[in-house]
XYZ file of C-alpha atoms in Angstrom:
606
model
C -46.241 34.391 -0.008
C -44.842 33.758 -3.474
C -42.351 30.877 -3.825
C -39.269 32.609 -5.160
C -36.606 30.248 -3.830
C -35.366 29.207 -7.278
C -34.806 32.833 -8.255
C -33.119 33.561 -4.941
C -30.801 30.562 -5.186
C -29.815 31.523 -8.714
C -29.059 35.010 -7.386
C -26.837 33.639 -4.598
C -24.889 31.480 -7.006
C -24.319 34.312 -9.454
C -23.293 36.859 -6.804
C -20.822 34.366 -5.318
C -19.288 33.441 -8.662
C -19.265 36.828 -10.400
C -18.811 39.338 -7.564
C -17.614 37.842 -4.289
C -14.995 35.343 -5.505
C -13.280 37.874 -7.818
C -13.118 40.362 -4.922
C -11.348 37.963 -2.542
C -8.041 39.623 -3.329
C -6.603 42.720 -4.917
C -4.093 42.241 -7.726
C -0.949 44.256 -6.938
C 1.459 43.423 -9.745
C 2.397 40.771 -12.308
C 5.319 38.472 -11.618
C 8.492 38.583 -13.666
C 8.954 35.157 -15.277
C 11.838 33.151 -16.683
C 11.834 29.490 -17.690
C 14.209 26.594 -18.264
C 12.828 23.653 -20.259
C 14.606 20.361 -19.605
C 15.774 18.885 -22.920
C 15.645 15.161 -23.689
C 18.519 13.195 -25.356
C 16.898 13.755 -28.751
C 17.010 17.506 -28.272
C 13.270 17.973 -27.683
C 13.012 21.034 -25.470
C 10.880 20.507 -22.395
C 10.531 16.738 -22.735
C 13.524 15.709 -20.642
C 13.268 13.472 -17.599
C 13.073 15.124 -14.142
C 16.227 16.676 -12.734
C 17.141 17.874 -9.248
C 16.751 21.419 -7.971
C 20.531 21.847 -7.990
C 20.737 20.731 -11.619
C 17.900 23.054 -12.574
C 19.680 26.028 -11.028
C 22.487 25.450 -13.516
C 20.044 25.697 -16.417
C 19.660 28.575 -18.830
C 16.565 30.493 -17.686
C 15.172 32.688 -20.450
C 12.425 35.342 -20.253
C 8.886 33.954 -20.360
C 5.465 35.587 -20.528
C 1.893 34.862 -19.542
C 0.017 33.204 -22.449
C 3.226 31.612 -23.695
C 3.140 27.852 -24.381
C 5.207 25.302 -22.521
C 5.446 21.599 -21.793
C 5.417 18.697 -24.260
C 3.671 15.689 -22.715
C 5.549 14.192 -19.740
C 8.210 16.892 -19.852
C 9.440 19.258 -17.139
C 9.871 23.014 -17.243
C 11.347 24.998 -14.362
C 9.886 28.489 -13.888
C 11.490 31.329 -11.940
C 9.081 33.958 -10.617
C 10.147 37.270 -9.110
C 8.396 40.356 -7.749
C 9.315 43.380 -5.634
C 7.320 43.414 -2.404
C 5.294 46.545 -1.556
C 5.655 48.681 1.561
C 2.679 46.941 3.162
C 3.387 43.196 3.234
C 0.233 42.186 5.126
C -1.914 39.472 3.526
C 0.230 38.853 0.461
C 0.051 35.740 -1.711
C 1.062 34.826 -5.220
C -1.284 33.080 -7.633
C 0.093 30.988 -10.482
C -2.027 29.223 -13.106
C 0.092 26.886 -15.211
C -2.689 26.519 -17.769
C -5.177 24.178 -16.137
C -8.681 23.214 -16.924
C -10.775 24.042 -13.848
C -11.099 20.430 -12.729
C -9.156 17.197 -12.255
C -6.345 18.061 -9.832
C -3.701 15.367 -10.117
C -4.713 14.499 -13.685
C -2.996 17.329 -15.561
C 0.029 19.570 -15.088
C 1.256 20.167 -11.538
C 3.984 22.186 -9.881
C 6.241 21.978 -6.829
C 7.295 25.330 -5.364
C 10.817 25.975 -4.064
C 12.576 28.917 -2.440
C 16.022 29.904 -3.799
C 17.471 27.960 -0.827
C 15.849 24.732 -2.098
C 13.181 24.723 0.624
C 9.889 23.236 -0.600
C 6.988 25.599 0.151
C 4.004 23.677 -1.249
C 2.555 22.444 -4.534
C 0.118 23.977 -6.987
C -2.668 22.411 -9.042
C -6.016 23.511 -10.527
C -7.705 23.672 -7.111
C -4.724 24.969 -5.159
C -3.042 27.844 -6.983
C -1.873 30.031 -4.072
C 1.729 30.411 -2.914
C 2.662 31.912 0.474
C 4.707 35.105 0.544
C 7.238 36.133 3.161
C 9.750 38.967 3.066
C 10.334 42.582 3.950
C 9.072 45.668 2.177
C 11.093 46.477 -0.906
C 12.738 43.045 -1.100
C 12.591 40.983 -4.269
C 10.664 37.774 -3.714
C 11.973 34.845 -5.788
C 10.581 31.334 -6.040
C 10.877 28.443 -8.483
C 8.241 26.023 -9.742
C 9.111 22.570 -11.065
C 6.231 22.189 -13.524
C 5.340 18.699 -14.738
C 3.537 18.677 -18.083
C 1.498 15.540 -17.405
C -1.197 15.214 -20.087
C -4.892 15.128 -19.192
C -5.783 11.581 -20.279
C -9.096 11.224 -18.427
C -10.953 13.808 -20.492
C -14.605 13.786 -21.574
C -15.575 11.186 -22.636
C -13.078 9.198 -20.544
C -10.936 6.168 -21.399
C -10.400 6.922 -25.070
C -7.475 5.610 -27.101
C -4.466 7.874 -26.661
C -0.899 8.011 -27.928
C 0.102 10.162 -24.949
C 0.095 7.128 -22.633
C 3.546 6.173 -23.894
C 6.368 8.692 -23.946
C 7.683 7.137 -27.175
C 4.497 8.110 -29.020
C 3.444 11.209 -27.069
C 3.244 14.595 -28.746
C 6.404 16.693 -28.698
C 4.440 19.953 -29.060
C 3.630 22.124 -26.011
C 0.287 21.203 -24.474
C -0.077 23.957 -21.839
C -0.173 27.744 -21.803
C 0.778 29.762 -18.706
C -2.362 31.705 -17.823
C -1.597 33.739 -14.725
C 1.241 34.881 -12.454
C 0.395 37.678 -10.013
C 1.110 39.108 -6.588
C -2.158 39.717 -4.721
C -3.353 41.013 -1.382
C -6.012 38.881 0.280
C -9.141 40.586 1.614
C -9.928 38.402 4.660
C -13.519 39.578 5.128
C -14.371 38.903 1.493
C -12.731 35.487 1.540
C -14.611 34.572 4.724
C -17.853 35.845 3.174
C -17.258 33.648 0.128
C -17.040 30.551 2.335
C -20.044 31.646 4.429
C -22.180 32.285 1.368
C -21.108 29.054 -0.326
C -21.876 26.879 2.682
C -25.125 28.558 3.709
C -26.551 28.503 0.178
C -25.507 24.915 -0.561
C -26.643 23.672 2.849
C -30.039 25.196 2.099
C -30.339 22.961 -0.970
C -30.135 19.868 1.243
C -32.854 20.878 3.700
C -36.571 20.245 3.835
C -38.838 22.712 2.067
C -39.752 24.913 5.039
C -36.200 25.150 6.380
C -34.853 25.725 2.885
C -37.177 28.680 2.371
C -36.166 30.132 5.736
C -32.486 29.815 4.829
C -33.070 31.448 1.459
C -34.789 34.447 3.025
C -31.952 34.963 5.487
C -29.279 34.547 2.787
C -31.173 37.061 0.657
C -30.926 39.586 3.493
C -27.189 39.012 3.550
C -26.834 39.552 -0.188
C -28.948 42.711 0.101
C -26.281 44.087 2.445
C -23.670 43.861 -0.312
C -22.773 46.800 -2.459
C -21.720 44.915 -5.565
C -19.447 47.801 -6.517
C -17.827 47.700 -3.062
C -17.871 44.087 -1.925
C -14.843 44.555 0.335
C -16.474 47.432 2.214
C -19.775 45.636 2.783
C -18.639 42.029 3.290
C -18.699 42.220 7.090
C -22.310 43.390 7.166
C -23.310 40.522 4.891
C -21.479 38.033 7.122
C -23.435 39.262 10.137
C -26.662 38.280 8.397
C -25.301 34.818 7.583
C -23.944 34.151 11.080
C -27.229 32.766 12.513
C -27.224 30.015 9.864
C -23.740 28.602 10.557
C -22.032 27.231 13.680
C -25.258 27.558 15.644
C -25.102 24.149 17.312
C -25.732 20.687 15.910
C -29.173 19.240 16.461
C -29.543 16.435 19.042
C -29.034 13.056 17.420
C -27.178 14.465 14.419
C -25.060 11.941 12.562
C -21.409 12.044 13.703
C -18.857 12.390 10.918
C -15.133 11.920 11.549
C -13.194 13.913 8.949
C -9.846 12.376 7.972
C -7.551 14.097 5.489
C -6.540 11.770 2.688
C -4.885 11.709 -0.715
C -5.293 8.435 -2.512
C -2.258 8.298 -4.819
C -2.225 5.562 -7.417
C 1.314 4.168 -7.547
C 0.799 4.124 -11.322
C -2.291 4.582 -13.460
C -2.581 7.416 -15.961
C 1.053 8.221 -15.182
C 4.193 6.113 -14.731
C 5.833 5.178 -11.429
C 8.506 7.828 -11.979
C 5.802 10.522 -11.877
C 4.164 9.040 -8.790
C 7.369 9.729 -6.870
C 6.866 13.434 -7.585
C 3.123 13.280 -6.887
C 3.882 11.986 -3.393
C 6.173 14.958 -2.748
C 3.683 17.477 -4.103
C 0.831 16.060 -2.046
C 2.736 15.835 1.212
C 4.166 19.318 0.700
C 0.594 20.620 0.733
C -0.331 18.531 3.770
C 2.681 19.880 5.645
C 1.832 23.443 4.571
C -1.631 23.135 6.128
C -0.335 21.567 9.328
C 2.454 24.134 9.666
C -0.142 26.883 9.189
C -2.074 25.562 12.189
C -4.990 23.826 10.500
C -6.949 21.315 12.565
C -6.408 18.203 10.500
C -5.440 14.553 10.768
C -3.965 13.002 7.646
C -4.074 9.284 6.801
C -0.796 8.172 5.191
C -1.032 4.799 3.398
C 1.542 2.877 1.313
C 4.983 2.495 2.846
C 6.501 2.530 -0.654
C 5.388 6.135 -1.108
C 7.056 7.238 2.110
C 10.203 5.331 1.137
C 10.297 7.271 -2.141
C 9.914 10.494 -0.184
C 12.778 9.495 2.105
C 15.028 8.780 -0.887
C 14.088 11.740 -3.092
C 13.003 14.522 -0.715
C 14.731 13.984 2.663
C 13.717 17.405 4.007
C 10.033 16.681 3.408
C 10.479 13.222 4.895
C 11.886 14.637 8.138
C 8.930 16.997 8.430
C 6.570 14.040 7.917
C 8.372 12.183 10.720
C 7.885 15.125 13.082
C 4.155 15.445 12.369
C 3.783 11.681 12.713
C 5.293 11.920 16.194
C 2.691 14.581 17.005
C -0.046 12.198 15.888
C -1.402 14.406 13.112
C -0.006 12.355 10.222
C -1.172 8.801 10.819
C 0.284 5.794 8.947
C -2.530 3.482 7.853
C -2.893 0.309 5.837
C 0.268 -1.426 6.994
C 1.092 -2.516 3.431
C 3.934 -1.784 1.025
C 1.452 -0.492 -1.549
C -2.338 -0.613 -1.810
C -2.412 -3.861 -3.796
C -4.950 -5.710 -5.832
C -6.577 -7.805 -3.126
C -7.646 -10.806 -5.201
C -4.873 -11.891 -7.604
C -1.681 -11.902 -5.482
C -0.953 -15.180 -3.680
C -1.249 -15.448 0.095
C 2.506 -15.152 0.536
C 2.494 -11.878 -1.400
C -0.245 -10.438 0.794
C 1.720 -11.463 3.868
C 4.806 -9.744 2.449
C 2.755 -6.608 1.782
C 1.960 -6.517 5.507
C 5.436 -7.585 6.611
C 7.398 -4.970 4.697
C 4.783 -2.265 5.136
C 4.555 -2.643 8.898
C 8.341 -2.941 9.207
C 8.890 0.297 7.322
C 6.311 2.315 9.241
C 7.649 0.988 12.552
C 11.320 1.547 11.740
C 11.036 4.887 9.956
C 7.989 6.571 11.489
C 7.800 4.779 14.819
C 4.225 3.627 14.219
C 2.637 0.268 13.469
C -0.598 0.551 11.554
C -3.746 -0.493 13.396
C -5.846 -1.142 10.321
C -5.883 -2.116 6.646
C -6.778 0.850 4.429
C -7.684 -0.219 0.864
C -10.271 2.252 -0.454
C -9.800 1.577 -4.175
C -8.830 -2.069 -4.758
C -11.067 -4.049 -7.103
C -12.600 -6.547 -4.685
C -11.272 -8.321 -1.602
C -10.361 -11.971 -1.068
C -11.975 -13.812 1.836
C -8.434 -14.673 3.005
C -7.766 -11.024 3.860
C -9.331 -10.882 7.361
C -6.985 -13.622 8.576
C -3.902 -12.068 6.963
C -4.837 -8.600 8.230
C -5.311 -9.800 11.804
C -2.039 -11.760 11.750
C -0.339 -8.609 10.451
C -1.480 -6.637 13.477
C -4.608 -4.973 12.048
C -7.689 -4.383 14.170
C -9.886 -2.849 11.510
C -10.475 -2.696 7.747
C -11.657 0.162 5.514
C -12.673 0.314 1.883
C -15.016 2.440 -0.202
C -14.894 0.563 -3.481
C -17.849 -1.755 -2.857
C -20.148 1.277 -3.198
C -19.322 1.076 -6.933
C -21.298 -2.175 -7.328
C -23.367 -2.043 -10.496
C -26.165 -4.421 -9.454
C -26.308 -5.359 -5.784
C -26.155 -2.586 -3.192
C -24.139 -3.728 -0.189
C -26.451 -3.799 2.861
C -24.141 -2.296 5.510
C -21.584 0.426 6.076
C -20.311 -0.834 9.438
C -19.928 -4.578 9.966
C -17.727 -7.466 10.997
C -16.121 -9.139 8.011
C -15.519 -12.870 8.458
C -12.883 -14.662 6.383
C -12.601 -18.247 5.213
C -11.021 -19.438 8.474
C -13.594 -17.694 10.701
C -11.419 -14.679 11.543
C -13.459 -11.501 11.891
C -12.285 -7.912 11.507
C -14.277 -4.783 12.301
C -14.983 -3.066 8.965
C -16.291 0.276 7.746
C -17.331 1.526 4.313
C -17.588 5.363 4.373
C -21.183 6.160 3.314
C -20.034 9.353 1.599
C -19.217 6.930 -1.271
C -15.909 8.545 -2.180
C -12.345 8.431 -0.882
C -11.798 12.030 -2.025
C -14.575 14.154 -0.548
C -14.429 17.945 -0.886
C -16.502 18.511 2.297
C -19.354 20.109 0.409
C -22.699 20.446 2.164
C -24.201 17.963 -0.282
C -21.550 15.323 0.459
C -21.905 15.744 4.204
C -25.671 15.400 4.047
C -25.439 12.462 1.647
C -23.117 10.619 4.033
C -25.608 10.992 6.872
C -28.659 10.038 4.795
C -26.899 7.145 3.030
C -25.579 5.484 6.213
C -27.326 2.113 6.184
C -26.759 1.269 9.846
C -28.309 4.429 11.268
C -30.928 2.455 13.235
C -28.237 1.150 15.594
C -25.091 3.200 14.901
C -24.474 6.932 14.756
C -21.081 7.610 13.209
C -19.134 7.284 9.986
C -15.793 8.358 8.527
C -15.351 10.788 5.641
C -11.965 10.750 3.865
C -11.497 14.168 2.270
C -8.850 15.431 -0.136
C -8.150 15.194 -3.862
C -6.931 11.762 -4.844
C -6.013 9.209 -7.499
C -3.446 11.658 -8.864
C -2.882 13.120 -5.424
C -3.318 16.671 -4.234
C -4.804 15.953 -0.842
C -6.760 18.289 1.443
C -7.013 21.993 0.691
C -7.751 25.016 2.836
C -11.080 25.323 0.967
C -12.127 21.925 2.329
C -11.072 22.884 5.835
C -12.950 26.189 5.695
C -16.091 24.374 4.555
C -15.712 21.937 7.428
C -15.405 24.761 9.972
C -18.739 26.155 8.847
C -20.613 22.829 8.859
C -19.027 21.141 11.865
C -21.434 22.456 14.475
C -24.400 23.631 12.446
C -28.084 22.792 12.816
C -29.311 20.872 9.798
C -25.890 19.370 9.080
C -24.170 16.260 10.357
C -21.808 17.028 13.235
C -18.147 16.878 12.151
C -14.977 16.299 14.149
C -11.361 16.007 13.031
C -9.785 12.825 14.347
C -7.515 9.939 13.421
C -8.754 6.742 11.752
C -7.676 4.679 14.779
C -9.688 6.878 17.120
C -12.715 6.667 14.832
C -12.635 2.864 14.744
C -12.304 2.662 18.529
C -15.369 4.878 18.963
C -17.311 3.171 16.157
C -16.770 -0.259 17.733
C -17.994 1.026 21.104
C -20.988 2.629 19.354
C -21.889 -0.574 17.461
C -20.491 -3.599 19.339
C -23.021 -5.990 17.801
C -22.435 -5.037 14.173
C -23.697 -7.621 11.641
C -21.406 -10.225 10.087
C -20.590 -10.598 6.389
C -19.026 -13.958 5.527
C -16.726 -14.496 2.553
C -15.352 -12.508 -0.371
C -16.176 -8.856 -0.938
C -16.767 -9.078 -4.668
C -16.763 -5.872 -6.721
C -19.435 -5.889 -9.421
C -17.368 -3.692 -11.713
C -13.982 -3.649 -13.444
C -14.345 -7.352 -14.248
C -11.884 -7.017 -17.137
C -9.106 -6.540 -14.615
C -8.863 -10.339 -14.267
C -7.890 -10.700 -17.940
C -6.404 -7.396 -19.161
C -2.643 -7.255 -19.794
C -2.158 -11.005 -19.398
C 1.623 -10.648 -19.613
C 1.653 -8.700 -16.333
C -0.442 -11.352 -14.645
C 1.797 -14.113 -15.957
C 4.875 -12.186 -14.863
C 3.443 -11.791 -11.371
C 2.853 -15.535 -10.953
C 6.255 -16.378 -12.387
C 7.958 -13.846 -10.104
C 6.144 -15.192 -7.042
C 7.167 -18.759 -7.967
C 10.764 -17.744 -8.741
C 11.138 -16.049 -5.368
C 9.645 -19.063 -3.590
C 12.178 -21.350 -5.263
C 15.072 -18.965 -4.691
C 14.267 -18.607 -0.992
C 13.852 -22.372 -0.603
C 17.290 -23.128 -2.054
C 18.902 -20.197 -0.252
C 17.651 -21.582 3.069
C 18.999 -25.035 2.210
C 22.348 -23.540 1.178
C 22.519 -21.554 4.401
C 21.762 -24.636 6.507
C 24.472 -26.525 4.625
C 26.921 -23.725 5.350
C 27.416 -22.900 1.663
C 26.358 -19.223 1.757
C 24.958 -16.435 3.880
C 21.228 -15.954 3.444
C 20.782 -12.847 1.218
C 18.064 -11.176 3.293
C 18.526 -7.700 1.848
C 18.500 -8.972 -1.728
C 15.291 -10.935 -1.234
C 13.655 -7.913 0.390
C 14.599 -5.776 -2.612
C 13.185 -8.322 -5.067
C 10.001 -8.812 -3.078
C 9.383 -5.077 -2.882
C 9.680 -4.865 -6.674
C 7.046 -7.585 -7.036
C 4.801 -5.956 -4.437
C 4.925 -2.633 -6.271
C 3.821 -4.384 -9.468
C 0.840 -5.767 -7.527
C -0.560 -2.268 -7.067
C -4.265 -2.199 -7.893
C -3.852 -0.363 -11.202
C -0.714 -2.229 -12.318
C -1.465 -5.931 -11.792
C -5.085 -5.571 -13.018
C -3.797 -4.011 -16.254
C -5.744 -0.754 -15.988
C -2.764 1.615 -16.378
C -1.317 3.437 -19.402
C 1.132 1.695 -21.711
C 4.183 3.273 -20.064
C 3.272 1.871 -16.640
C 2.481 -1.568 -18.068
C 5.808 -1.726 -19.901
C 7.665 -0.752 -16.730
C 5.884 -3.521 -14.808
C 6.763 -6.224 -17.340
C 10.399 -5.107 -17.346
C 10.522 -5.147 -13.536
C 8.970 -8.600 -13.321
C 11.442 -10.028 -15.834
C 14.350 -8.575 -13.871
C 13.039 -10.118 -10.645
C 12.644 -13.536 -12.261
C 16.145 -13.373 -13.717
C 17.749 -12.283 -10.452
C 15.775 -14.808 -8.408
């Protein structure tokens, strides 16, 4: 038999991309568009600072068209979209493309979608462009999008000099062009076929030669069932041919993956803190959309500061987060105010990270965190196991050590022992990312890469777009459904991080011990970059120590009441500036300037 698998696999890829994906929905009509660009104090249209929904509704919305430019760097434009709903309202969605490159969600423009009643529906980004539709036949559907024109600073090649990292020097010309705004009707069979074909064909690429050839032959039969001029009418027949390859039962002894939804959001990095506040809302709006739609998902929620911003800025979203936390599907993790640099802050600062983080989660969400979740910090002090345990943590998770440039860390599950002998059960997800997309390749890599497979059988995979936020998508969840119980793939379950660590400890009670610092062999310049931020951090820590010392003495002497609330406010400002892209000096100029200003204010007030 001739070996034609390369030709077949090229065929599958092309049919999926060029025929099946475009047929997933039928375009019904364009959306009517109007826009209001927020003006800055200098009169630059579209470059103004964010405003509330109520303020935006008072703006002057003018007609706007697809292919029209919008958005100077860091500006905000509000779009109003309208469309008359057809007689048949089954399966309707809207698709809006603000002008993205087809990559990097969270690193370019983003949008938050509102109803006319100020209800937040979800967010949109390059990998999540759909908007739900509800209404009766003949009604006019109206929704608004708060579009943030954040510039794409991590282009190819990355980390180049840019003037767009500071709003004072950023371009005032529009940098985006609205590409698409349509009402569509989803074809469920075609959409399901697209996921089936994607997962079967990509799973085949991970298999041994004989099994790969068998998969390819079966997938080829499925593609033969398609009439490429009538994909919608023949999709079901093609799916029937693919069915034996998916959800056919995991093999005995398959690696056990626990899928945890996640959205690592840098409190500042290639964007300022003010934009992070909106990123948190956009990400959690999408998480809530998936949960409200009935998706089987657990979502890890780190960084108390982020939730506090949500509470202050988006109280309706915050209340929905509280409700899903009570149901156990949104799970606070980390127990810290932010995800800090874990080497440079003093011990007192790390204790305050735990103190204020745990207090907030307990008081506002009713949950104390069971573990420390620091997937992206640039190395970890050997003092951390002791501090984590004293802060109530039972486990520790990071992924960053997989970035080592020279020495490959020998374990993925272990006991980490600190300088005082304290040990904490630790896991490094072998998928080697904190933002998996649940592709077949990532799932198989996690299983093959797991270094403790001789004695342990399970690992955690955090999935969802991160750094700039975005979180899990329905694409990721559909991929997971098709791989979760499939021969040739790792077995996948949705569960909480706490549940995973309980099971992992029972599975591997005699895990090996690593003693001392977890040193990251990368990003070494973060110990010296932006020296003024590092100096400001030490001076702020010292100033607060002195201020608290004298305040205690004054209170004991009966000279004043101890200003607990004031000290908490000042400490939280310092803790935010210890975030792992602020204190190390790896952020854009705008974020660095904000940090220096904050530190100086803390020192002065202390």
